[in-house]
mmCIF file of C-alpha atoms and ligand atoms in Angstrom:
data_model
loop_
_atom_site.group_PDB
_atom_site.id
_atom_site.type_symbol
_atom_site.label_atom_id
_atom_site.label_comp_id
_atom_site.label_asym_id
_atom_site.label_seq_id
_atom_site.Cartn_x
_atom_site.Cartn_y
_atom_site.Cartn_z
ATOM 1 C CA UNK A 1 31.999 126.637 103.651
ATOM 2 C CA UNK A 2 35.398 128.418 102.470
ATOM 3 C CA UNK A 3 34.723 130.329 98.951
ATOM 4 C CA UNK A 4 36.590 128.378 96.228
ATOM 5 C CA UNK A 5 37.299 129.939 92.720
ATOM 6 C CA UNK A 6 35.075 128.774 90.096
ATOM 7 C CA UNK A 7 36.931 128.793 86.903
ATOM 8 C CA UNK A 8 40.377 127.237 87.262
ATOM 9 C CA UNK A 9 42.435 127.912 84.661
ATOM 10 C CA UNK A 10 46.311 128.817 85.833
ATOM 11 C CA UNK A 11 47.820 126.095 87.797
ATOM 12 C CA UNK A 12 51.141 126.453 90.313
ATOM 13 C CA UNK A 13 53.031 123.067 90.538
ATOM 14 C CA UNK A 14 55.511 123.907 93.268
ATOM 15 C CA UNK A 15 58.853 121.303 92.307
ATOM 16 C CA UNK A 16 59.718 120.110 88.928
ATOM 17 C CA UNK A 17 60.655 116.974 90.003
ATOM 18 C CA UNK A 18 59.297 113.094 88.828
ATOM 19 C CA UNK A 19 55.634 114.139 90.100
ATOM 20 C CA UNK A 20 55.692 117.703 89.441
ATOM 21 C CA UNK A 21 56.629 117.718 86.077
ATOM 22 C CA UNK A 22 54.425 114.934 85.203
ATOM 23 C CA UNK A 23 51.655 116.712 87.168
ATOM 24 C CA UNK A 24 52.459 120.593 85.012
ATOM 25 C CA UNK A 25 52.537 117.876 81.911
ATOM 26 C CA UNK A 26 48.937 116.566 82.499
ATOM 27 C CA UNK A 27 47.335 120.036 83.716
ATOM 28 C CA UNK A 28 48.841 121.496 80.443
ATOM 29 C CA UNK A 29 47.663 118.407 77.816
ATOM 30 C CA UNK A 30 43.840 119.492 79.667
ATOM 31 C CA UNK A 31 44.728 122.671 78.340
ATOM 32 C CA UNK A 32 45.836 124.493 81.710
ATOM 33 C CA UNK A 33 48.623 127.276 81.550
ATOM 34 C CA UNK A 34 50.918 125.831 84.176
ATOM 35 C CA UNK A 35 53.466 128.049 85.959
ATOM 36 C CA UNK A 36 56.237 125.431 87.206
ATOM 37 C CA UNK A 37 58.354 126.456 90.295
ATOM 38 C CA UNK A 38 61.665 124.578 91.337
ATOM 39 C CA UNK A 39 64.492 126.316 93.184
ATOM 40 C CA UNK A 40 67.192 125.886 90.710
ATOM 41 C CA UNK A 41 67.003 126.683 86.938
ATOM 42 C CA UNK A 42 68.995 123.573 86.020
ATOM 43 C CA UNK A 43 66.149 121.787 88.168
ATOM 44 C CA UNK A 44 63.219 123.372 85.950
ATOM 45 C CA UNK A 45 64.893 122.515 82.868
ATOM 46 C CA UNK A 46 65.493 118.580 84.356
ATOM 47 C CA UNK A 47 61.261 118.796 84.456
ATOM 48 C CA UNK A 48 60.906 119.818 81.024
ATOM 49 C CA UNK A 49 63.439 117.456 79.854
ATOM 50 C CA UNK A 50 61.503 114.730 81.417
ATOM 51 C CA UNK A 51 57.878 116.348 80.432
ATOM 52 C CA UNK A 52 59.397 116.348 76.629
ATOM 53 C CA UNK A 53 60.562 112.550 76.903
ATOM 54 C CA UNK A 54 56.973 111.900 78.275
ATOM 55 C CA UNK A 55 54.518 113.581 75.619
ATOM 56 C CA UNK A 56 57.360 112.755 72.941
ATOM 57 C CA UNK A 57 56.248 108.513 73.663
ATOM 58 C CA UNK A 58 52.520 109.184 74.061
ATOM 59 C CA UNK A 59 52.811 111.221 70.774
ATOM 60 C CA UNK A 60 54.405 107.960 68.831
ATOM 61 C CA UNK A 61 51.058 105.703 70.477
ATOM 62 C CA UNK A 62 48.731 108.764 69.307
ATOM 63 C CA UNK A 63 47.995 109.186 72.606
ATOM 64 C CA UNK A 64 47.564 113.192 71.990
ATOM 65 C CA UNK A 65 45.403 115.333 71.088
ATOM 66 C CA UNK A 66 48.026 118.440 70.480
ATOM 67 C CA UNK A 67 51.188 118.598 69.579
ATOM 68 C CA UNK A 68 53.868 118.056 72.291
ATOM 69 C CA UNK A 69 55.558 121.715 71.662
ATOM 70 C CA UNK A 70 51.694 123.551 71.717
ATOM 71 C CA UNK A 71 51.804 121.593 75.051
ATOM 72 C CA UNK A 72 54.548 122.505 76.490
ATOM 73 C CA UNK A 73 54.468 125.600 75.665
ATOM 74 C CA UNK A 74 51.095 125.882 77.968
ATOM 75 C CA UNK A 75 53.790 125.578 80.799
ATOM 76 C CA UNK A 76 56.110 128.544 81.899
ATOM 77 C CA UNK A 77 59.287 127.176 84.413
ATOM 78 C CA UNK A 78 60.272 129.636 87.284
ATOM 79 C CA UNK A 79 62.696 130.024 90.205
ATOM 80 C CA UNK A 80 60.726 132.677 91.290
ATOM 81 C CA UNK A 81 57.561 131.313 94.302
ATOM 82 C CA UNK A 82 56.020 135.351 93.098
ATOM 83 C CA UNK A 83 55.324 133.852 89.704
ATOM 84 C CA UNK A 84 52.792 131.367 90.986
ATOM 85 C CA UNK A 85 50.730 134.789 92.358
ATOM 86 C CA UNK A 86 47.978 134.718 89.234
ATOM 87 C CA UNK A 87 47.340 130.946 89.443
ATOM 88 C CA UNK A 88 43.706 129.799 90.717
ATOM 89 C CA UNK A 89 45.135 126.382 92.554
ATOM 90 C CA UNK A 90 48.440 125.137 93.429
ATOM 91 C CA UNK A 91 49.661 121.819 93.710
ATOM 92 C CA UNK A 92 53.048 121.069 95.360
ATOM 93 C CA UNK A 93 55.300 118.316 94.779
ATOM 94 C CA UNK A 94 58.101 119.251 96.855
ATOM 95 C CA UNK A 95 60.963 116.581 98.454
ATOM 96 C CA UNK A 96 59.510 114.496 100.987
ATOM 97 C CA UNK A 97 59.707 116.360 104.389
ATOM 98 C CA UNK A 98 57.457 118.127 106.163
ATOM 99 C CA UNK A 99 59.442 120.861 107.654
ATOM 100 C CA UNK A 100 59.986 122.209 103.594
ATOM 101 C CA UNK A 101 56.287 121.890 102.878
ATOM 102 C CA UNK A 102 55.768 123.310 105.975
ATOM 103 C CA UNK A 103 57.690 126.787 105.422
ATOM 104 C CA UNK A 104 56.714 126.415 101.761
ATOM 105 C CA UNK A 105 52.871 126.320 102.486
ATOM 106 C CA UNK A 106 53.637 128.938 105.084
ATOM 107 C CA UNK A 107 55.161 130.807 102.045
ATOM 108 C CA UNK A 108 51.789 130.231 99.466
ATOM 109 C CA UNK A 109 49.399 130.852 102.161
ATOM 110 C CA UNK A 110 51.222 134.948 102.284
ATOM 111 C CA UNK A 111 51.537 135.275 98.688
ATOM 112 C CA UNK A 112 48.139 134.049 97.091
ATOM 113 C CA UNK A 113 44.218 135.181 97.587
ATOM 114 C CA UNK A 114 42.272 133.154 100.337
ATOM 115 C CA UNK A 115 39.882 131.409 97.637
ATOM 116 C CA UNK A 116 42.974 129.706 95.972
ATOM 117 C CA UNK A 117 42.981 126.135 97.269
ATOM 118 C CA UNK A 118 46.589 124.876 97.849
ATOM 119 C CA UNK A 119 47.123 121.013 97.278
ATOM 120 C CA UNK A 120 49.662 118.663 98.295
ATOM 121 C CA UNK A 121 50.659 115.719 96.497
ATOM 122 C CA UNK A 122 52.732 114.019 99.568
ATOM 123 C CA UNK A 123 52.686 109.874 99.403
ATOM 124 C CA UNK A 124 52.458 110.158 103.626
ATOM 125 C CA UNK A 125 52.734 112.927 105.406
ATOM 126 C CA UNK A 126 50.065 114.405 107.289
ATOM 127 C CA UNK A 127 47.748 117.151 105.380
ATOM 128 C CA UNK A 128 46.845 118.286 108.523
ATOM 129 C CA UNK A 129 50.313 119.063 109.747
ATOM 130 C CA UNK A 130 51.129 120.895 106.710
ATOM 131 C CA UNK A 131 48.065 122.721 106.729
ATOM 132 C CA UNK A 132 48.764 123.738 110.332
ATOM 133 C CA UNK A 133 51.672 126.090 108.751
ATOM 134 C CA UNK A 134 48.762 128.095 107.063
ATOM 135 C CA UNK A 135 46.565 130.479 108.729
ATOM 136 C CA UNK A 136 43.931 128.849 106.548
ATOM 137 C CA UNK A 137 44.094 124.842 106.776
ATOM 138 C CA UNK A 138 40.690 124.424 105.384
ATOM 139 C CA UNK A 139 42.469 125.658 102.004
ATOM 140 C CA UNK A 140 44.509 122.644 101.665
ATOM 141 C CA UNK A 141 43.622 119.135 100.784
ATOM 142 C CA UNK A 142 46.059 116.495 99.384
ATOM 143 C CA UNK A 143 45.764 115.750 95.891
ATOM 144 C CA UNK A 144 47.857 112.605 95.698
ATOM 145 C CA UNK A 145 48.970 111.588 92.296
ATOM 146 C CA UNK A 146 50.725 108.101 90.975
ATOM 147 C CA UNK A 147 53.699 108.109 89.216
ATOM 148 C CA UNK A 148 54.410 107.889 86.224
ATOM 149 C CA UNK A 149 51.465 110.585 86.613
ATOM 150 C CA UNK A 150 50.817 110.865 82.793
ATOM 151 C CA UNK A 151 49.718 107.039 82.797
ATOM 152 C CA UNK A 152 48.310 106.467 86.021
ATOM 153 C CA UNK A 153 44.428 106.673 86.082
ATOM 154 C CA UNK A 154 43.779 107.038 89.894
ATOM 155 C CA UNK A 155 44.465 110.399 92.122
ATOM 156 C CA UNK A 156 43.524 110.347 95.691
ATOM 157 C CA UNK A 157 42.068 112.453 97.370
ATOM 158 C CA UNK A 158 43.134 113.107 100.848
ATOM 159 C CA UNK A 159 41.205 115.150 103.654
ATOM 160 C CA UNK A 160 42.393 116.792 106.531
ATOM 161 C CA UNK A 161 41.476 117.783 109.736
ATOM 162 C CA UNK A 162 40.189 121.236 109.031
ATOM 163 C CA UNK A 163 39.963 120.843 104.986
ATOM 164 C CA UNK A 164 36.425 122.184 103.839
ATOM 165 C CA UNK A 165 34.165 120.131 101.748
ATOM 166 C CA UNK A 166 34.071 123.215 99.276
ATOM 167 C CA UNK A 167 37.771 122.880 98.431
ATOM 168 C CA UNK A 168 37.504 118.582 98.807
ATOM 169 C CA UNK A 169 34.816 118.678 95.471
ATOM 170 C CA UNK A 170 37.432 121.149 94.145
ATOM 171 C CA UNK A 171 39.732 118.737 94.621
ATOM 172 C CA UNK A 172 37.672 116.009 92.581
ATOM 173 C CA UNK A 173 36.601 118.102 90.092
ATOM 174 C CA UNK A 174 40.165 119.385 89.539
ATOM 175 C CA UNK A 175 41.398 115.593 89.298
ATOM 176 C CA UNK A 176 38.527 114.630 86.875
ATOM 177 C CA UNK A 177 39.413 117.418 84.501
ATOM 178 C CA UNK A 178 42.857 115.792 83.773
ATOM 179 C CA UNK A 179 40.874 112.198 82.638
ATOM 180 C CA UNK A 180 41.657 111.100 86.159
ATOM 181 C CA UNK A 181 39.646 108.892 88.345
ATOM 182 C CA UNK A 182 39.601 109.631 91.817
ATOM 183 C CA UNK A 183 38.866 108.258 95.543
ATOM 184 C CA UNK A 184 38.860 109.955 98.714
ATOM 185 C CA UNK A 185 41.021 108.954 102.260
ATOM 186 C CA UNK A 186 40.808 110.153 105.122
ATOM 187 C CA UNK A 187 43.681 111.822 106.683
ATOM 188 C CA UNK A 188 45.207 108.700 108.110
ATOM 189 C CA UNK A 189 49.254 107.739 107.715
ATOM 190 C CA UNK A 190 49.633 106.418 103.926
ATOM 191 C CA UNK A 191 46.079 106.724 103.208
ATOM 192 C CA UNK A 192 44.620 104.036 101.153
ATOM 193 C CA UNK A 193 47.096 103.214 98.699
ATOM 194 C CA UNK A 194 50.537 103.446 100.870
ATOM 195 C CA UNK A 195 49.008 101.596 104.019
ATOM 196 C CA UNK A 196 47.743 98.688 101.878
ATOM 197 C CA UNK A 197 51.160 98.943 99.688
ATOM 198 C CA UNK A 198 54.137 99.535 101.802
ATOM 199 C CA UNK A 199 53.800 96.022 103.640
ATOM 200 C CA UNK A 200 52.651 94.008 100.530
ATOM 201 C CA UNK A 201 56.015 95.524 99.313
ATOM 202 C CA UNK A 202 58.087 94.543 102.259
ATOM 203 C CA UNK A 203 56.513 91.208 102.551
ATOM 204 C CA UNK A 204 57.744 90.435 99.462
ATOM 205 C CA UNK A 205 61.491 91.229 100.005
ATOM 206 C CA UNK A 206 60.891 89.387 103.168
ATOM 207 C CA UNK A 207 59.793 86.451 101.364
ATOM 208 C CA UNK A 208 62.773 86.911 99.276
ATOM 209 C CA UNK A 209 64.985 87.158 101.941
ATOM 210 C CA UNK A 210 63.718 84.342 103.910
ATOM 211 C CA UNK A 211 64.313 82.142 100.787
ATOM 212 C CA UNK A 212 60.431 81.362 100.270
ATOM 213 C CA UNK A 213 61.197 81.283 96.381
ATOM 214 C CA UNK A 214 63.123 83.356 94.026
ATOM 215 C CA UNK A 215 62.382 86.948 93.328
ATOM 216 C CA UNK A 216 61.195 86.024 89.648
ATOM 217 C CA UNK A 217 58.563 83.355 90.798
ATOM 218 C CA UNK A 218 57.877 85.849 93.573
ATOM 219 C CA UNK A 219 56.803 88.094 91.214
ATOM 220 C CA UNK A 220 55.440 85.650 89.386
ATOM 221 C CA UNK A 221 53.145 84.162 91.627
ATOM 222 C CA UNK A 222 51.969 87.649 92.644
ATOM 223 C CA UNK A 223 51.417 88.639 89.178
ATOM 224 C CA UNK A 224 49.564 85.062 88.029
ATOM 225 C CA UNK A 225 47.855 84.574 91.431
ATOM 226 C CA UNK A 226 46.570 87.733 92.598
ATOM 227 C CA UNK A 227 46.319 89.370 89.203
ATOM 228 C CA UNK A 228 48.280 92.456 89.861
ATOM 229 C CA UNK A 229 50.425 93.845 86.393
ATOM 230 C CA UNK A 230 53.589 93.904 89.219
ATOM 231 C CA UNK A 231 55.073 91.135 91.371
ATOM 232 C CA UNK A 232 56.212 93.113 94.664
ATOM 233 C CA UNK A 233 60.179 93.098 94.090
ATOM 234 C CA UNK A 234 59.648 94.642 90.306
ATOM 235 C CA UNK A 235 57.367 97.358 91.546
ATOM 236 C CA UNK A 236 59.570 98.181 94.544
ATOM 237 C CA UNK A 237 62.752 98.571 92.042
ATOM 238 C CA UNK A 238 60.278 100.822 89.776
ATOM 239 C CA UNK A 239 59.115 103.156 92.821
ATOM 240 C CA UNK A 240 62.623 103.475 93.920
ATOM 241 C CA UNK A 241 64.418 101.641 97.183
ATOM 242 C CA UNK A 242 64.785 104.956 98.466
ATOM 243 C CA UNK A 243 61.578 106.076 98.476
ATOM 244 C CA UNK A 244 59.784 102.649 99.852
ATOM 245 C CA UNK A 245 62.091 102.563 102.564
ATOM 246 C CA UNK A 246 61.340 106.341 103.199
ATOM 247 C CA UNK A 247 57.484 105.472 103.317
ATOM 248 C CA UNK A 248 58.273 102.888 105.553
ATOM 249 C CA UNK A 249 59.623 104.465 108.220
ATOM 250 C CA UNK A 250 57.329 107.069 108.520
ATOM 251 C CA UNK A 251 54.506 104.472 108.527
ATOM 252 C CA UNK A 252 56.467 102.056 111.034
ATOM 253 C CA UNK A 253 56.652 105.303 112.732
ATOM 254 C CA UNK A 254 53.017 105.849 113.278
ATOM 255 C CA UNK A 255 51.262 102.947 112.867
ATOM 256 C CA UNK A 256 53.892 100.453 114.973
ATOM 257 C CA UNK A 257 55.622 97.293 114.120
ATOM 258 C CA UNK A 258 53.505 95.659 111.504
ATOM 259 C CA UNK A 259 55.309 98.442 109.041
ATOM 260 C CA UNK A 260 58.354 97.812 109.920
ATOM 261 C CA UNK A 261 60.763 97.978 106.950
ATOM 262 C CA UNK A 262 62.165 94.633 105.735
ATOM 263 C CA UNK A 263 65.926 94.170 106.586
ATOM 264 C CA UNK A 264 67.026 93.306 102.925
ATOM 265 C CA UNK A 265 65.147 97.007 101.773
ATOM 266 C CA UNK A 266 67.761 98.840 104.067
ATOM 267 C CA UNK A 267 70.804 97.050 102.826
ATOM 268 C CA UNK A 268 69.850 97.544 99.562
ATOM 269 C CA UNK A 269 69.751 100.917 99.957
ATOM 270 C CA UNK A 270 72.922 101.309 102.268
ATOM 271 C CA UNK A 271 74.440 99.842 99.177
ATOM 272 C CA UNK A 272 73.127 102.725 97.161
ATOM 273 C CA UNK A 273 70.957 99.822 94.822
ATOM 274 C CA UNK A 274 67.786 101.989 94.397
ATOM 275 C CA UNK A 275 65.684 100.146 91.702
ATOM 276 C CA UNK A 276 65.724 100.995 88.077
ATOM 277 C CA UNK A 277 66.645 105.334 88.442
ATOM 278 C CA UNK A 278 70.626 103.680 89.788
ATOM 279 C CA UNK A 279 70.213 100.651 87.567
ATOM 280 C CA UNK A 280 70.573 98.013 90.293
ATOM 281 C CA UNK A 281 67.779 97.068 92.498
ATOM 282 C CA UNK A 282 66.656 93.549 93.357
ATOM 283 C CA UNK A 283 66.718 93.144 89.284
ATOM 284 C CA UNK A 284 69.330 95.106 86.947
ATOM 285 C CA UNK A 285 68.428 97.047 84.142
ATOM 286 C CA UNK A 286 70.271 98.665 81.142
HETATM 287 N N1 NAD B 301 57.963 109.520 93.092
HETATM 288 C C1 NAD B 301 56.827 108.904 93.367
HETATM 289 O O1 NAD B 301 56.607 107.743 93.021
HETATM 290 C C2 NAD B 301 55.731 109.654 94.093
HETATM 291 C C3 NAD B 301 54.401 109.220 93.958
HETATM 292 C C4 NAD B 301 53.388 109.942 94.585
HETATM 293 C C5 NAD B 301 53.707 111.051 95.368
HETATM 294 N N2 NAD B 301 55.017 111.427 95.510
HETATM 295 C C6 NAD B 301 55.302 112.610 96.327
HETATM 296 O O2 NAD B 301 55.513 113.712 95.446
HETATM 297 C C7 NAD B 301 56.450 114.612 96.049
HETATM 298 C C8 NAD B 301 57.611 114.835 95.101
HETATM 299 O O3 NAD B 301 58.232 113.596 94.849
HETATM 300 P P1 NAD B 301 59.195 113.382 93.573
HETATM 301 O O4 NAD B 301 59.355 111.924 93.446
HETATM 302 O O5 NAD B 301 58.700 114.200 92.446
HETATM 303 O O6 NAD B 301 60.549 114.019 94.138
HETATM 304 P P2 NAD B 301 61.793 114.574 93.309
HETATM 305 O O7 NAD B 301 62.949 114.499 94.220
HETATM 306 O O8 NAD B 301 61.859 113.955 91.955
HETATM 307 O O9 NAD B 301 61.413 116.124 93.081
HETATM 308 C C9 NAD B 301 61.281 117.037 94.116
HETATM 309 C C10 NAD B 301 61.662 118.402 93.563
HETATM 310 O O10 NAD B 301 61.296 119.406 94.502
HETATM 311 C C11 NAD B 301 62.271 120.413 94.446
HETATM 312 N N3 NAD B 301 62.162 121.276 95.610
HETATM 313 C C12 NAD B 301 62.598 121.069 96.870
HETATM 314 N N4 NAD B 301 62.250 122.126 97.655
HETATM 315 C C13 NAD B 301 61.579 123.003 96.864
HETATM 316 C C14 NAD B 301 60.944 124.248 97.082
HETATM 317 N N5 NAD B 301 60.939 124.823 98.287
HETATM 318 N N6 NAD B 301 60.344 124.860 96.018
HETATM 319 C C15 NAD B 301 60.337 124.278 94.806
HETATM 320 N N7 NAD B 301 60.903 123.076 94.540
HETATM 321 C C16 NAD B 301 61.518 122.447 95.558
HETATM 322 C C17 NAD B 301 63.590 119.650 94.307
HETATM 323 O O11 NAD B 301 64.597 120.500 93.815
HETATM 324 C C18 NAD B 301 63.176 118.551 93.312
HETATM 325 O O12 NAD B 301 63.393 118.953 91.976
HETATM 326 C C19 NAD B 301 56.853 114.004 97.396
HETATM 327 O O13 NAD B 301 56.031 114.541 98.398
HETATM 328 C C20 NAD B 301 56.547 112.525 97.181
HETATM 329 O O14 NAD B 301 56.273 111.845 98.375
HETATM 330 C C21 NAD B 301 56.040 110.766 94.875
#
């Protein structure tokens, strides 16, 4: 067993994107101090733009317990990887692609103490092949949020190849600490949530496509039928085109034909309609 710190206190969140601001916003609202790392100061302010929006609404539904600015001010932005040298875990949120996580892990694993574990928040890439850029793999683990992460309940917890079981309870007990609930996946493409999710998605545009109904009673009949809060088309314009048909292919990619994107995802996004972020997906909005 790999020695893990015991108190956790400072927490690296490596990109201060959608997740990673929403995952410094939630370490710093359990009381964390948060050091927030994107490459571009205009980039780190975007994340505390969005982190302000964020506790600003749960503020007005007395969803808090401090004020927003005592919150916020828990979190320190940073272009600067150095800065995240102090902190006890790091979590990155980085763009989708495994050569950056790759150099960037290669990067953490140099700059911080062996008993820091370093997380990864990817939606499908392999832990293990990001781990494999560290001389210490059993220091990673995936620690997979949902987005919006301040409102989602569930984190998964994803184990890799060589990931120790000291830094997997870590992992847990990290996720807990920030009201979260948690479940555990195997290393396996998409994990639970993704494998289950990407072809329920593209079913749906399929069904959509193939004239089967309209996308309202599509969603509909998802939402009334199977009791999910999302019919398939609105949840795919709320996750982004982009980023479903992303998941896709890297699935379809590994695990064959039966996650093969749906034709009408593709075109959507050729025509640059990515859901609700460009205002035009299979639905508009204002
Ligand atoms: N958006 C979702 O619904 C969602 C859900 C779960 C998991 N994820 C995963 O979370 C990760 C981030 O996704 P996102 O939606 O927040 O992306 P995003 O594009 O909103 O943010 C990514 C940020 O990372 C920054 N970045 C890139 N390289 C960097 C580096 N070397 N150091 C620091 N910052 C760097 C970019 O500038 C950008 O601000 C991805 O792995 C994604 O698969 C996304």
């Amino acid at each position: 067993m790999v020695r893990v710190r015991e108190t956790i206190d400072r927490i690296g969140v490596v990109g201060a994107g959608t997740m990673g601001s929403g995952i410094a916003q939630v370490a710093a609202t359990a009381g964390h101090d948060v050091v927030m790392r994107d490459i571009e100061p205009d980039l780190v302010e975007r994340g505390f733009d969005a982190m302000t929006d964020s506790l600003e609404r749960l503020e007005s539904r007395d969803a808090l317990e401090d004020d927003p600015d005592v919150i916020r001010e828990r979190v320190a932005g940073t272009t600067d990887l150095e800065a995240l040298a102090e902190c006890d875990l790091v979590v990155e949120a980085v763009v989708e692609n495994l050569d950056v996580k790759r150099e960037l892990f290669a990067d953490l694993d140099d700059l911080l103490p062996e008993d820091v574990v370093l997380a990864t928040n990817t939606s499908t890439l392999s832990i293990t092949a990001i781990a494999a850029a560290t001389e210490a793999p059993e220091r990673v683990v995936g620690i997979h949020f949902m987005n919006p992460v301040a409102i989602m309940e569930g984190v998964e917890i994803v184990v890799g190849e060589k990931t120790d079981d000291a830094v997997t309870a870590l992992a847990h007990e990290f996720a807990e600490t920030l009201e979260k609930t948690t479940w555990e996946s195997d290393d396996k493409p998409g994990f639970v949530t993704n494998r289950i999710l990407m072809p329920w998605l593209n079913e749906g545009i399929r069904a959509y496509d193939e004239g089967v109904a309209s996308k309202e009673d599509i969603d509909r009949g998802m939402e009334l039928g199977t009791n999910v809060p999302m019919g398939p088309l609105t949840l795919a314009d709320h996750i982004g085109l982009d980023v479903c048909l992303h998941a896709s292919e890297t699935l379809h990619e590994e695990l064959g034909d039966r996650y093969k994107p749906a034709y009408l995802l593709k075109r959507k996004v050729q025509a640059g309609d990515l859901g609700k972020k460009s205002g035009v997906g299979f639905y508009e909005y204002e």
